[in-house]
């Protein structure tokens, strides 16, 4: 992102103070009017947005770097963050089973297919679940257009979820307790080893300090999310809930879907988004990324120009990101990051399928008109 | 045009989601809010998550 400073230092200081003041006011207002837990979750979301944008820690970009340049730094940082969370989260889940839940889901045909398509779509728009939020907040026009269709896709995918899972779904497999932690860490080390082995010789070096710091801070925020909400970090549920609420406002009977008629989901449809866990962290991520972009002066950057087919592909990819992440029981956050770090086998299956899809997606992106053809 | 426009639209998008929700009657009651931390609260997590099957 371009660093453009046009205002005087005093004006910058005043603007930055106003940004911090606005963020603190939002958190306090939510805590006051909705409850302390919800204020904390908004603060955690802001933290995610600030770190992901501020330290340029992402998922789609590092996967692309590995596929195109065989540069492993970003993926290694992701694996470190997941390992840090796992070291704390898996024992916590074992010791507090009544209070905390993991991102545990079954592996199935639709889950694998969904992850594959998600991996491809996230490379087309170069934005995953968290990345779409971060990029939209920092003013990326492609992610801004993809975001509402991501939400609509998430709503539609959730509405059809049971049909898809009926195609064939295995029992949920979870690596629990000390043994589960050892298995998880061994698998993470194994993947890191494969990534290192496949890396280009000139890129075969440890991540830069920025990525180490980001990995640690993202892990701490994810653990805070678990302790405050009782569940791991997620993105997709909240986006689908926003679209479901929009559908209800338009007079659509969403309870015709078994998913939205289920007690927990029906309750959340009737409740405020300011009391929904993933809605709050999603709002915080967008706002936090916007804060960082404004802080840096990056919002003065001119918008790029794309052909019409690029926008059509963005809309399709945005919808597919939402739809398929529901079938896959999560995106790069809910399934890959949170699934693996809380011991769910489906996180590993998601990673394999989505990475295969990303290999395809990297080749589709130039065809979509979103970059010059190599 | 610059990113001021698109970042502003992104912030406006989330503001619209929250305001439309509040205008639709989704009320807030801090006196019925759960404990600040789920960990140690003795209460089961009640949030929605993309990894959860319907009804969880």
XYZ file of C-alpha atoms in Angstrom:
430
model
C 0.000 0.000 0.000
C 1.308 3.445 -0.865
C 2.339 5.637 2.039
C 1.062 9.086 1.196
C 1.455 11.882 3.715
C -0.097 15.150 2.584
C -1.219 16.766 5.841
C 0.965 18.571 8.348
C 2.295 16.594 11.359
C -0.122 18.409 13.682
C -3.061 17.617 11.446
C -1.944 13.986 11.248
C -1.686 13.792 15.026
C -5.150 15.260 15.404
C -6.593 12.896 12.820
C -4.975 9.907 14.471
C -6.231 10.929 17.895
C -9.717 11.252 16.429
C -9.458 7.754 14.892
C -8.405 6.202 18.194
C -11.087 8.158 20.029
C -13.770 6.973 17.616
C -12.666 3.339 17.999
C -12.616 3.564 21.791
C -16.021 5.270 21.818
C -17.539 2.512 19.677
C -16.186 -0.194 21.970
C -17.419 1.580 25.096
C -20.841 2.242 23.557
C -21.317 -1.420 22.660
C -20.112 -2.491 26.120
C -22.506 -0.030 27.766
C -25.608 -0.695 25.684
C -25.142 -4.381 24.787
C -22.859 -5.781 27.488
C -19.194 -6.038 28.422
C -18.649 -9.277 26.460
C -19.847 -7.667 23.267
C -17.678 -4.597 23.753
C -14.694 -6.873 24.273
C -15.493 -8.800 21.095
C -15.659 -5.592 19.085
C -12.289 -4.614 20.567
C -10.848 -8.007 19.601
C -12.188 -7.548 16.067
C -10.585 -4.115 15.885
C -7.341 -5.728 17.009
C -7.580 -8.312 14.233
C -8.231 -5.606 11.652
C -5.359 -3.459 12.885
C -2.871 -6.342 12.927
C -3.943 -7.946 9.656
C -3.810 -4.642 7.777
C -1.052 -2.978 9.771
C 1.390 -5.896 9.625
C 0.137 -7.236 6.296
C -0.627 -10.682 7.689
C -2.984 -12.577 5.413
C -3.929 -15.914 3.922
C -4.685 -15.554 0.195
C -1.536 -13.537 -0.562
C 0.925 -15.945 1.100
C -0.697 -18.927 -0.612
C -0.328 -17.115 -3.932
C 3.318 -16.335 -3.091
C 3.957 -20.026 -2.419
C 2.212 -21.157 -5.601
C 3.758 -18.592 -7.953
C 7.164 -17.854 -6.420
C 7.541 -20.747 -3.966
C 7.990 -18.167 -1.202
C 6.988 -19.898 2.070
C 7.281 -16.999 4.559
C 3.600 -16.134 4.869
C 2.421 -19.735 5.147
C 5.069 -20.471 7.785
C 3.785 -17.480 9.779
C 0.238 -18.838 9.497
C 1.383 -22.236 10.780
C 3.203 -20.592 13.712
C 0.074 -18.648 14.669
C -2.071 -21.784 14.471
C 0.456 -23.713 16.594
C 0.477 -21.028 19.305
C -3.307 -21.116 19.495
C -3.363 -24.916 19.536
C -0.909 -25.116 22.443
C -3.350 -23.167 24.608
C -6.733 -23.891 23.048
C -6.681 -27.693 22.867
C -5.890 -28.111 26.594
C -8.412 -25.364 27.465
C -11.148 -27.091 25.484
C -10.366 -30.325 27.351
C -10.487 -28.657 30.770
C -13.570 -26.462 30.132
C -15.880 -28.602 27.975
C -19.033 -26.950 29.273
C -17.882 -23.397 28.581
C -15.768 -23.556 25.443
C -16.451 -25.123 22.058
C -14.008 -25.753 19.231
C -14.494 -25.264 15.497
C -15.324 -28.939 15.098
C -17.103 -30.118 11.967
C -17.351 -33.235 9.829
C -15.461 -34.004 6.647
C -17.752 -34.713 3.715
C -18.089 -34.556 -0.051
C -19.672 -31.101 -0.048
C -17.211 -29.912 2.581
C -14.244 -30.882 0.402
C -15.800 -29.506 -2.772
C -16.731 -26.311 -0.992
C -13.195 -25.823 0.295
C -11.775 -26.421 -3.200
C -14.043 -23.807 -4.789
C -13.394 -21.399 -1.916
C -9.649 -21.738 -2.463
C -10.070 -20.946 -6.157
C -12.437 -18.015 -5.567
C -10.215 -16.462 -2.922
C -7.347 -16.368 -5.409
C -9.532 -14.799 -8.094
C -10.388 -11.814 -5.883
C -7.240 -12.207 -3.753
C -9.259 -12.069 -0.582
C -10.286 -14.856 1.770
C -12.810 -14.563 4.614
C -10.791 -12.221 6.789
C -8.983 -10.769 3.767
C -12.194 -9.592 2.127
C -13.110 -7.724 5.315
C -9.635 -6.240 5.739
C -9.309 -5.242 2.107
C -12.779 -3.690 1.999
C -11.965 -1.683 5.125
C -8.739 -0.405 3.618
C -10.527 0.712 0.462
C -9.818 -2.118 -1.975
C -12.695 -1.769 -4.486
C -12.656 -5.445 -5.512
C -13.207 -6.617 -1.938
C -15.783 -3.898 -1.364
C -17.845 -5.254 -4.279
C -17.254 -8.886 -3.236
C -18.308 -8.321 0.392
C -22.112 -8.033 0.028
C -22.175 -10.999 -2.356
C -20.042 -12.948 0.119
C -22.774 -12.269 2.691
C -25.572 -13.284 0.297
C -23.658 -16.435 -0.639
C -23.124 -17.304 3.009
C -26.852 -16.919 3.653
C -27.738 -19.098 0.647
C -25.135 -21.732 1.494
C -26.375 -21.959 5.064
C -29.946 -22.272 3.794
C -28.959 -25.260 1.638
C -26.402 -26.744 4.049
C -28.404 -29.775 5.129
C -29.073 -30.801 1.524
C -25.349 -30.722 0.850
C -24.330 -32.571 4.016
C -26.847 -35.307 3.181
C -24.716 -36.137 0.120
C -22.248 -37.846 2.397
C -20.643 -36.750 5.643
C -18.303 -38.635 7.941
C -18.469 -38.433 11.747
C -16.713 -35.473 13.365
C -13.102 -36.317 14.224
C -11.351 -34.195 16.852
C -7.785 -34.430 18.158
C -8.402 -33.849 21.869
C -6.283 -33.428 24.977
C -2.526 -33.910 25.227
C -2.484 -36.577 22.542
C -4.516 -34.398 20.221
C -2.164 -31.499 20.776
C 0.862 -33.658 19.945
C -0.822 -34.873 16.739
C -1.771 -31.309 15.762
C 1.710 -29.921 16.393
C 3.307 -32.841 14.555
C 1.058 -32.257 11.543
C 1.822 -28.525 11.592
C 5.542 -29.279 11.744
C 5.132 -31.751 8.896
C 3.359 -29.185 6.706
C 6.008 -26.600 7.579
C 8.652 -29.099 6.537
C 6.937 -29.775 3.212
C 6.532 -26.041 2.564
C 10.217 -25.494 3.379
C 11.243 -28.376 1.120
C 9.132 -27.052 -1.774
C 10.359 -23.469 -1.328
C 12.633 -21.921 -3.923
C 16.255 -21.864 -2.700
C 16.369 -18.053 -2.745
C 13.234 -17.900 -0.535
C 14.232 -20.680 1.855
C 14.592 -18.471 4.912
C 12.618 -17.733 8.056
C 9.832 -15.122 7.941
C 10.771 -11.507 8.578
C 10.213 -10.042 12.070
C 6.980 -8.320 11.021
C 5.372 -11.691 10.288
C 6.580 -13.223 13.565
C 5.047 -10.336 15.503
C 1.840 -10.582 13.511
C 1.607 -14.339 14.042
C 1.963 -13.942 17.811
C -0.533 -11.082 18.049
C -3.096 -12.818 15.816
C -2.732 -15.940 17.983
C -3.241 -13.930 21.185
C -6.327 -12.254 19.716
C -7.701 -15.648 18.640
C -7.203 -16.959 22.167
C -8.903 -13.869 23.565
C -11.803 -14.555 21.188
C -12.043 -18.094 22.570
C -11.912 -16.966 26.208
C -14.443 -14.144 25.776
C -16.919 -15.744 23.368
C -16.466 -19.370 24.358
C -15.881 -20.228 20.705
C -13.027 -19.775 18.225
C -12.575 -16.926 15.770
C -14.936 -17.123 12.813
C -16.082 -14.904 9.959
C -18.672 -16.527 7.727
C -21.579 -17.047 10.119
C -21.898 -13.335 10.818
C -21.939 -12.409 7.125
C -24.699 -14.930 6.434
C -26.656 -13.609 9.403
C -26.525 -10.070 7.974
C -27.961 -11.269 4.662
C -30.563 -13.384 6.460
C -31.677 -10.317 8.401
C -31.867 -8.417 5.116
C -34.027 -11.192 3.645
C -36.352 -11.052 6.641
C -36.625 -7.275 6.235
C -37.661 -7.849 2.608
C -40.448 -10.172 3.760
C -38.772 -13.472 2.857
C -39.650 -16.388 5.142
C -36.180 -17.671 5.928
C -37.559 -20.155 8.454
C -38.561 -22.310 5.479
C -34.915 -23.375 5.650
C -34.192 -25.908 8.420
C -30.931 -24.066 9.077
C -32.502 -20.723 9.888
C -35.465 -22.376 11.643
C -33.105 -24.189 14.052
C -33.435 -22.742 17.576
C -29.995 -21.137 17.914
C -30.103 -19.542 14.474
C -33.697 -18.343 14.870
C -32.704 -16.731 18.182
C -29.788 -14.922 16.545
C -32.025 -13.724 13.710
C -34.251 -12.031 16.273
C -31.369 -10.642 18.340
C -29.178 -7.643 17.568
C -26.061 -8.081 15.459
C -24.347 -6.246 18.312
C -24.810 -9.422 20.367
C -23.608 -11.816 17.664
C -20.028 -12.994 18.134
C -18.834 -13.126 14.539
C -20.780 -10.035 13.502
C -18.920 -8.028 16.128
C -15.478 -9.294 15.190
C -16.290 -8.792 11.486
C -17.353 -5.191 12.133
C -14.172 -4.701 14.138
C -11.981 -6.129 11.363
C -13.417 -3.767 8.743
C -13.193 -0.773 11.080
C -9.706 -1.695 12.276
C -8.403 -2.016 8.720
C -9.998 1.317 7.808
C -8.357 2.874 10.855
C -4.909 1.644 9.838
C -5.392 2.735 6.224
C -6.441 6.213 7.347
C -3.618 6.334 9.919
C -1.037 5.604 7.232
C -2.507 8.031 4.757
C -3.097 5.123 2.394
C -6.622 6.226 1.514
C -5.193 8.851 -0.848
C -4.225 6.022 -3.204
C -6.028 6.226 -6.557
C -8.509 3.482 -7.414
C -7.448 1.028 -10.119
C -9.391 0.536 -13.319
C -10.695 -2.901 -14.298
C -12.662 -4.188 -17.289
C -16.345 -5.068 -16.903
C -15.622 -8.799 -16.804
C -13.450 -8.255 -13.741
C -16.433 -6.862 -11.835
C -18.693 -9.678 -13.014
C -16.095 -12.219 -11.901
C -15.767 -10.400 -8.571
C -19.502 -10.686 -7.959
C -19.507 -14.391 -8.866
C -16.401 -15.092 -6.791
C -17.813 -13.141 -3.854
C -21.003 -15.206 -3.916
C -19.007 -18.441 -4.226
C -16.779 -17.456 -1.290
C -19.836 -17.158 0.909
C -21.744 -20.159 -0.429
C -18.859 -22.613 -0.418
C -17.493 -21.566 2.951
C -20.800 -22.632 4.462
C -20.599 -26.045 2.802
C -16.968 -26.325 3.945
C -17.862 -25.464 7.555
C -15.749 -22.357 7.452
C -13.304 -20.255 5.514
C -9.584 -19.742 6.056
C -10.469 -18.505 9.548
C -13.299 -20.728 10.796
C -12.061 -23.965 9.202
C -8.318 -23.625 8.513
C -7.127 -21.410 11.380
C -9.710 -22.208 14.061
C -10.471 -25.762 12.954
C -6.859 -26.921 13.052
C -5.995 -24.959 16.195
C -8.894 -26.561 18.088
C -8.107 -30.066 16.851
C -10.705 -30.605 14.122
C -9.781 -32.968 11.290
C -11.975 -30.943 8.961
C -9.490 -28.055 9.247
C -6.791 -30.244 7.702
C -9.127 -31.515 4.977
C -10.119 -27.908 4.282
C -6.467 -26.881 3.962
C -5.675 -29.620 1.436
C -8.773 -29.020 -0.683
C -8.572 -25.230 -0.554
C -4.881 -25.182 -1.469
C -5.607 -27.355 -4.493
C -8.358 -24.912 -5.430
C -5.974 -21.991 -4.930
C -3.605 -23.475 -7.529
C -6.474 -23.274 -10.013
C -7.596 -19.857 -8.780
C -4.176 -18.302 -9.321
C -4.498 -19.247 -12.996
C -8.081 -17.997 -13.244
C -7.319 -14.518 -11.865
C -5.677 -13.135 -15.033
C -8.544 -14.553 -17.119
C -10.954 -12.630 -14.915
C -9.251 -9.393 -15.878
C -8.073 -8.665 -12.350
C -4.395 -8.534 -13.317
C -2.187 -8.488 -16.354
C -1.694 -11.892 -17.906
C 1.710 -13.356 -17.048
C -11.265 8.794 -7.168
C -9.262 7.475 -4.249
C -9.608 4.882 -1.542
C -11.265 7.505 0.653
C -14.436 6.724 -1.284
C -14.269 2.933 -1.082
C -13.110 2.761 2.541
C -15.883 5.203 3.402
C -18.382 2.961 1.637
C -17.121 -0.064 3.581
C -17.584 1.751 6.884
C -20.991 2.986 5.693
C -21.896 -0.622 4.843
C -21.319 -1.860 8.389
C -23.004 1.227 9.821
C -26.033 0.482 7.628
C -26.106 -3.138 8.805
C -26.118 -2.071 12.460
C -28.560 0.825 12.060
C -31.019 -1.196 9.947
C -30.861 -3.943 12.536
C -31.573 -1.552 15.395
C -34.346 0.144 13.419
C -35.874 -3.286 12.779
C -36.488 -3.728 16.469
C -33.498 -5.840 17.499
C -33.169 -4.460 21.013
C -30.221 -4.362 23.380
C -30.373 -5.126 27.080
C -27.050 -4.979 28.922
C -28.739 -6.320 32.070
C -29.386 -9.625 30.306
C -25.922 -9.832 28.790
C -23.774 -12.902 29.489
C -20.690 -12.628 31.728
C -17.816 -10.702 30.172
C -15.749 -13.874 29.803
C -17.145 -17.229 28.755
C -14.087 -18.914 30.252
C -14.839 -19.494 33.906
C -18.468 -18.411 33.593
C -19.949 -21.862 34.043
C -22.220 -21.179 31.060
C -22.222 -22.896 27.692
C -21.202 -20.906 24.635
C -24.284 -19.718 22.730
C -22.785 -17.971 19.718
C -23.172 -18.960 16.096
C -20.151 -20.351 14.261
C -19.599 -21.507 10.690
C -18.274 -24.872 11.863
C -21.418 -25.665 13.843
C -24.233 -27.771 12.439
C -27.748 -26.246 12.614
C -29.192 -26.272 16.101
C -25.828 -25.881 17.799
